[in-house]
Amino acid sequence: MEITPIELKKITQLYSKQINQFTKSLQQNLAANFAATSKFIQTTLQTLKINFTVINQIGILATINGEQNTATKKVTLLRGTFNPNSSAPALELVNLFATCLILKHCKKQFSGTVKLLFQFDPITSQSSKLLNTNVLKNPNVNAVFTTFPAGNLPTGTFNISPNYFAGSNDHFAIKIIGKGGHASTPHSTVDAVYIAAQLINSLHAIVSRKINPFIPRIVSITKITAGSATNIIADTADLYGVARTTDPKTQAFIKTEIAKIANEICTMNDAKCTITYTPVSNICCNDKKLLPFVENNLKQIVKSQNINHRLNELQTNDFAFFANNIPAFGFSTGIKAVSKTSKTKSASTTDQAFFNYGTVALALTTLNYLHNQGGKND
């Protein structure tokens, strides 16, 4: 028997007090350290009598088994993370906990297995370690789903992408090596700050002058360190930045251009440089076969005009490490509150009504997938 979004909303409201208490306690523990957060979630799951394992000290994997007997039993993985750079850093974990409560409540109404991964501080090394564990195995996962709280979208809207939903995330560092000296004799120096200024302008031109404007891409210098005193010309300067795109060829081109431009400008100014380029996370693409399935579920929750098919920002996410190994789909859920009086979007990025959308959407998608409505992704 299928469960409707209205029923799921009622179940969410049934556990609203528990969800609010979890949110408050989680934020207190996150302010402490990883150990406190991990212990808190473990204790909470134990109280709910939900099986779990601790994975590599960076995540907790809970498991809920449906109690219906069917010939075909699928396995899904749901993931929520603590994202310190998000406008609502703990909301993914809270949303996953709320979804966990719903699925436990409905376990007599589905067959198969749901794995729920509470992941802390998602970075490349951690996701890579997770893939080397049994997170996707024993039993083998058929599909992975997640939703991301979007502070730039109003509550009651979703963002889904037919292709990518997160770009690559590459970090780079450039060290300019010049020759320092006193500010009174600039002609006898090789001014690293002066060279850095030229380099910054040239690197930003990669995006505006060397790449097709229809390809999403970003090159940003985000940090500069140089100098020791106001009357001393710096002998070195360190530039740090990020590069993002949704196109593999553009990703490779940007890396090559950064090195080329840095070396040329430094050589022209009688300086040297060293370059470190570090890929952090890959381009993340949604599984095309899952797109119509996920969209149909969202249409049961909101009207079609409240489902967008484009990204509003070139975000990055380590969810790519799952999506590159198994059919996966991620969608954004709006959390920006809307003023009921002025009918304009408020500046608030926290909205309890999110749980009527993000939680219900994730639970509905999971339950319908387990009911064999998600297509053949085995």
Short mmCIF file of C-alpha atoms in Angstrom, two decimals, residues 37-295:
data_model
loop_
_atom_site.label_atom_id
_atom_site.label_comp_id
_atom_site.label_asym_id
_atom_site.label_seq_id
_atom_site.Cartn_x
_atom_site.Cartn_y
_atom_site.Cartn_z
CA THR A 37 28.34 14.47 18.13
CA SER A 38 28.95 10.83 17.28
CA LYS A 39 28.10 9.69 20.79
CA PHE A 40 24.90 11.75 20.81
CA ILE A 41 23.65 10.26 17.52
CA GLN A 42 24.60 6.75 18.63
CA THR A 43 22.69 7.19 21.90
CA THR A 44 19.67 8.54 20.03
CA LEU A 45 19.62 5.58 17.63
CA GLN A 46 20.02 3.14 20.52
CA THR A 47 17.02 4.70 22.25
CA LEU A 48 14.98 4.26 19.06
CA LYS A 49 16.21 0.65 18.76
CA ILE A 50 17.69 1.30 15.32
CA ASN A 51 20.71 -0.77 14.32
CA PHE A 52 23.85 1.14 13.36
CA THR A 53 27.60 0.89 12.89
CA VAL A 54 30.30 3.53 13.26
CA ILE A 55 32.22 3.98 10.01
CA ASN A 56 35.86 5.11 10.10
CA GLN A 57 35.16 7.58 12.90
CA ILE A 58 33.63 9.95 10.36
CA GLY A 59 30.10 8.68 9.98
CA ILE A 60 27.35 6.53 11.42
CA LEU A 61 25.44 4.08 9.26
CA ALA A 62 21.94 3.23 10.48
CA THR A 63 19.82 0.46 8.95
CA ILE A 64 16.06 0.01 8.79
CA ASN A 65 14.58 -3.17 7.33
CA GLY A 66 11.06 -3.22 5.93
CA GLU A 67 8.79 -5.94 7.27
CA GLN A 68 6.81 -6.70 4.12
CA ASN A 69 7.66 -9.93 2.31
CA THR A 70 8.07 -9.52 -1.44
CA ALA A 71 9.97 -11.40 -4.11
CA THR A 72 12.12 -8.37 -4.95
CA LYS A 73 13.81 -6.42 -2.20
CA LYS A 74 15.75 -3.29 -3.04
CA VAL A 75 18.29 -1.42 -0.95
CA THR A 76 18.64 2.36 -0.84
CA LEU A 77 21.19 4.63 0.83
CA LEU A 78 20.20 8.04 2.15
CA ARG A 79 22.91 10.49 3.17
CA GLY A 80 22.95 13.58 5.34
CA THR A 81 26.02 15.60 6.29
CA PHE A 82 27.16 18.31 8.64
CA ASN A 83 28.26 21.08 6.29
CA PRO A 84 30.08 23.90 8.15
CA ASN A 85 30.01 26.10 5.03
CA SER A 86 26.22 25.92 4.61
CA SER A 87 23.72 28.55 5.73
CA ALA A 88 22.10 25.76 7.77
CA PRO A 89 25.06 23.48 8.63
CA ALA A 90 23.20 20.84 10.65
CA LEU A 91 19.98 20.72 8.63
CA GLU A 92 20.96 17.75 6.46
CA LEU A 93 21.61 15.63 9.55
CA VAL A 94 18.34 16.75 11.13
CA ASN A 95 16.47 16.02 7.90
CA LEU A 96 17.99 12.55 7.75
CA PHE A 97 17.00 11.91 11.36
CA ALA A 98 13.42 13.01 10.63
CA THR A 99 13.36 10.73 7.58
CA CYS A 100 14.70 7.93 9.78
CA LEU A 101 11.75 8.39 12.18
CA ILE A 102 9.25 8.25 9.30
CA LEU A 103 10.75 5.10 7.80
CA LYS A 104 10.84 3.36 11.17
CA HIS A 105 7.20 4.32 11.66
CA CYS A 106 6.31 2.88 8.22
CA LYS A 107 8.51 -0.24 8.24
CA LYS A 108 5.49 -2.56 8.14
CA GLN A 109 4.48 -0.96 4.85
CA PHE A 110 7.60 -1.58 2.75
CA SER A 111 10.06 -4.31 1.92
CA GLY A 112 13.77 -4.03 1.41
CA THR A 113 16.43 -2.12 3.33
CA VAL A 114 17.20 1.53 3.90
CA LYS A 115 20.69 2.58 4.94
CA LEU A 116 21.01 6.06 6.45
CA LEU A 117 24.47 7.60 6.54
CA PHE A 118 25.04 10.38 9.07
CA GLN A 119 28.28 11.85 7.75
CA PHE A 120 30.35 14.51 9.49
CA ASP A 121 32.37 17.21 7.73
CA PRO A 122 32.16 15.83 4.17
CA ILE A 123 35.56 16.15 2.50
CA THR A 124 37.23 14.12 -0.21
CA SER A 125 39.39 11.90 1.97
CA GLN A 126 36.45 10.91 4.14
CA SER A 127 34.16 10.05 1.24
CA SER A 128 36.93 8.03 -0.37
CA LYS A 129 37.37 6.08 2.87
CA LEU A 130 33.63 5.46 3.06
CA LEU A 131 33.68 3.88 -0.39
CA ASN A 132 36.26 1.40 0.85
CA THR A 133 33.90 0.22 3.58
CA ASN A 134 30.67 -1.76 3.41
CA VAL A 135 28.49 1.35 3.13
CA LEU A 136 27.47 0.34 -0.40
CA LYS A 137 27.70 -3.40 0.28
CA ASN A 138 26.26 -6.12 2.51
CA PRO A 139 23.60 -5.77 1.23
CA ASN A 140 24.48 -4.08 -2.05
CA VAL A 141 22.87 -0.66 -2.51
CA ASN A 142 20.72 -0.19 -5.62
CA ALA A 143 20.40 3.60 -5.47
CA VAL A 144 21.48 6.60 -3.38
CA PHE A 145 19.27 9.62 -2.66
CA THR A 146 19.89 12.88 -0.86
CA THR A 147 18.48 16.38 -0.60
CA PHE A 148 20.39 19.58 0.08
CA PRO A 149 18.91 22.59 1.92
CA ALA A 150 19.13 25.60 -0.40
CA GLY A 151 19.19 28.99 1.30
CA ASN A 152 18.61 30.81 -2.00
CA LEU A 153 15.34 28.98 -2.74
CA PRO A 154 12.02 29.72 -1.03
CA THR A 155 10.44 27.03 1.10
CA GLY A 156 8.04 24.94 -0.97
CA THR A 157 10.28 24.72 -4.03
CA PHE A 158 12.69 22.10 -5.32
CA ASN A 159 15.64 22.24 -7.68
CA ILE A 160 16.46 19.20 -9.78
CA SER A 161 18.94 18.93 -12.60
CA PRO A 162 18.60 16.58 -15.58
CA ASN A 163 22.39 16.42 -15.81
CA TYR A 164 24.88 17.69 -13.25
CA PHE A 165 23.87 19.10 -9.91
CA ALA A 166 27.34 19.91 -8.59
CA GLY A 167 30.51 21.04 -10.29
CA SER A 168 34.11 20.02 -9.83
CA ASN A 169 35.96 21.50 -6.88
CA ASP A 170 39.66 22.13 -7.51
CA HIS A 171 41.90 24.09 -5.14
CA PHE A 172 45.13 25.72 -6.25
CA ALA A 173 48.00 27.56 -4.59
CA ILE A 174 50.62 29.68 -6.37
CA LYS A 175 53.80 30.83 -4.65
CA ILE A 176 55.53 33.74 -6.37
CA ILE A 177 59.25 33.91 -5.63
CA GLY A 178 60.80 37.32 -6.29
CA LYS A 179 63.46 39.44 -4.64
CA GLY A 180 62.71 41.64 -1.66
CA GLY A 181 64.20 44.95 -0.67
CA HIS A 182 63.54 48.38 0.79
CA ALA A 183 60.63 50.40 -0.57
CA SER A 184 63.04 53.25 -1.35
CA THR A 185 64.82 51.13 -3.99
CA PRO A 186 62.07 49.27 -5.91
CA HIS A 187 64.27 49.09 -9.02
CA SER A 188 66.60 46.65 -7.27
CA THR A 189 63.79 44.26 -6.32
CA VAL A 190 61.49 41.78 -7.99
CA ASP A 191 58.22 42.83 -6.38
CA ALA A 192 56.14 39.74 -5.62
CA VAL A 193 53.04 41.82 -4.78
CA TYR A 194 53.21 43.67 -8.10
CA ILE A 195 53.49 40.34 -9.93
CA ALA A 196 50.60 38.92 -7.90
CA ALA A 197 48.39 41.82 -9.01
CA GLN A 198 49.12 41.06 -12.67
CA LEU A 199 48.51 37.38 -12.10
CA ILE A 200 45.13 37.92 -10.44
CA ASN A 201 43.80 39.94 -13.37
CA SER A 202 45.08 37.42 -15.90
CA LEU A 203 43.69 34.39 -14.07
CA HIS A 204 40.22 35.93 -13.88
CA ALA A 205 40.36 36.45 -17.64
CA ILE A 206 40.36 32.67 -18.13
CA VAL A 207 36.65 32.65 -17.34
CA SER A 208 35.69 35.81 -19.25
CA ARG A 209 37.86 35.47 -22.35
CA LYS A 210 38.99 31.89 -22.88
CA ILE A 211 35.98 29.65 -22.17
CA ASN A 212 32.62 29.36 -23.91
CA PRO A 213 30.21 31.53 -21.86
CA PHE A 214 27.53 28.82 -22.04
CA ILE A 215 29.72 26.48 -19.96
CA PRO A 216 29.37 26.99 -16.18
CA ARG A 217 32.80 27.81 -14.77
CA ILE A 218 34.47 29.71 -11.95
CA VAL A 219 38.05 30.76 -11.24
CA SER A 220 38.42 32.76 -8.04
CA ILE A 221 41.42 33.98 -6.08
CA THR A 222 40.20 33.79 -2.50
CA LYS A 223 43.27 34.45 -0.36
CA ILE A 224 46.55 36.36 -0.66
CA THR A 225 49.44 36.53 1.81
CA ALA A 226 52.53 38.68 1.28
CA GLY A 227 54.81 41.17 2.93
CA SER A 228 56.21 41.77 6.41
CA ALA A 229 56.25 45.56 6.79
CA THR A 230 54.91 48.71 5.12
CA ASN A 231 58.36 49.85 3.99
CA ILE A 232 59.61 46.48 2.72
CA ILE A 233 58.90 45.12 -0.75
CA ALA A 234 57.85 41.50 -0.43
CA ASP A 235 60.10 38.79 -1.83
CA THR A 236 57.28 36.23 -1.97
CA ALA A 237 53.52 36.19 -2.35
CA ASP A 238 51.11 33.30 -1.95
CA LEU A 239 47.85 33.14 -3.88
CA TYR A 240 45.09 30.64 -3.14
CA GLY A 241 41.98 29.96 -5.15
CA VAL A 242 39.30 27.62 -6.44
CA ALA A 243 38.25 26.47 -9.88
CA ARG A 244 34.86 24.94 -10.64
CA THR A 245 33.07 23.74 -13.74
CA THR A 246 30.61 21.12 -14.95
CA ASP A 247 32.60 20.16 -18.03
CA PRO A 248 35.56 17.71 -17.82
CA LYS A 249 37.40 19.28 -20.78
CA THR A 250 37.01 22.74 -19.28
CA GLN A 251 38.27 21.42 -15.95
CA ALA A 252 41.47 20.18 -17.62
CA PHE A 253 41.81 23.41 -19.65
CA ILE A 254 41.55 25.61 -16.54
CA LYS A 255 44.27 23.62 -14.78
CA THR A 256 46.60 23.98 -17.79
CA GLU A 257 45.87 27.69 -18.22
CA ILE A 258 46.52 28.52 -14.58
CA ALA A 259 49.97 26.93 -14.77
CA LYS A 260 50.71 28.52 -18.16
CA ILE A 261 49.70 32.04 -17.11
CA ALA A 262 51.49 31.86 -13.76
CA ASN A 263 54.76 30.71 -15.33
CA GLU A 264 54.61 33.25 -18.17
CA ILE A 265 53.93 36.26 -15.95
CA CYS A 266 56.58 35.27 -13.43
CA THR A 267 59.16 34.68 -16.17
CA MET A 268 58.32 38.02 -17.75
CA ASN A 269 59.02 39.72 -14.41
CA ASP A 270 62.22 37.79 -13.62
CA ALA A 271 60.49 35.79 -10.90
CA LYS A 272 59.77 32.12 -10.34
CA CYS A 273 56.74 30.29 -9.05
CA THR A 274 55.55 26.97 -7.72
CA ILE A 275 52.02 25.71 -8.31
CA THR A 276 49.98 23.17 -6.35
CA TYR A 277 46.72 22.01 -7.91
CA THR A 278 44.46 19.73 -5.87
CA PRO A 279 41.20 18.17 -7.11
CA VAL A 280 38.87 18.01 -4.08
CA SER A 281 35.63 16.63 -5.51
CA ASN A 282 34.46 15.53 -8.94
CA ILE A 283 31.71 16.77 -11.21
CA CYS A 284 28.51 15.18 -9.91
CA CYS A 285 25.80 14.03 -12.31
CA ASN A 286 22.35 12.75 -11.47
CA ASP A 287 21.34 9.38 -12.84
CA LYS A 288 19.20 10.13 -15.92
CA LYS A 289 17.01 7.07 -15.39
CA LEU A 290 16.07 8.29 -11.93
CA LEU A 291 15.12 11.80 -13.08
CA PRO A 292 11.48 11.13 -14.13
CA PHE A 293 10.96 8.98 -11.04
CA VAL A 294 12.21 11.64 -8.62
CA GLU A 295 10.33 14.40 -10.43
#
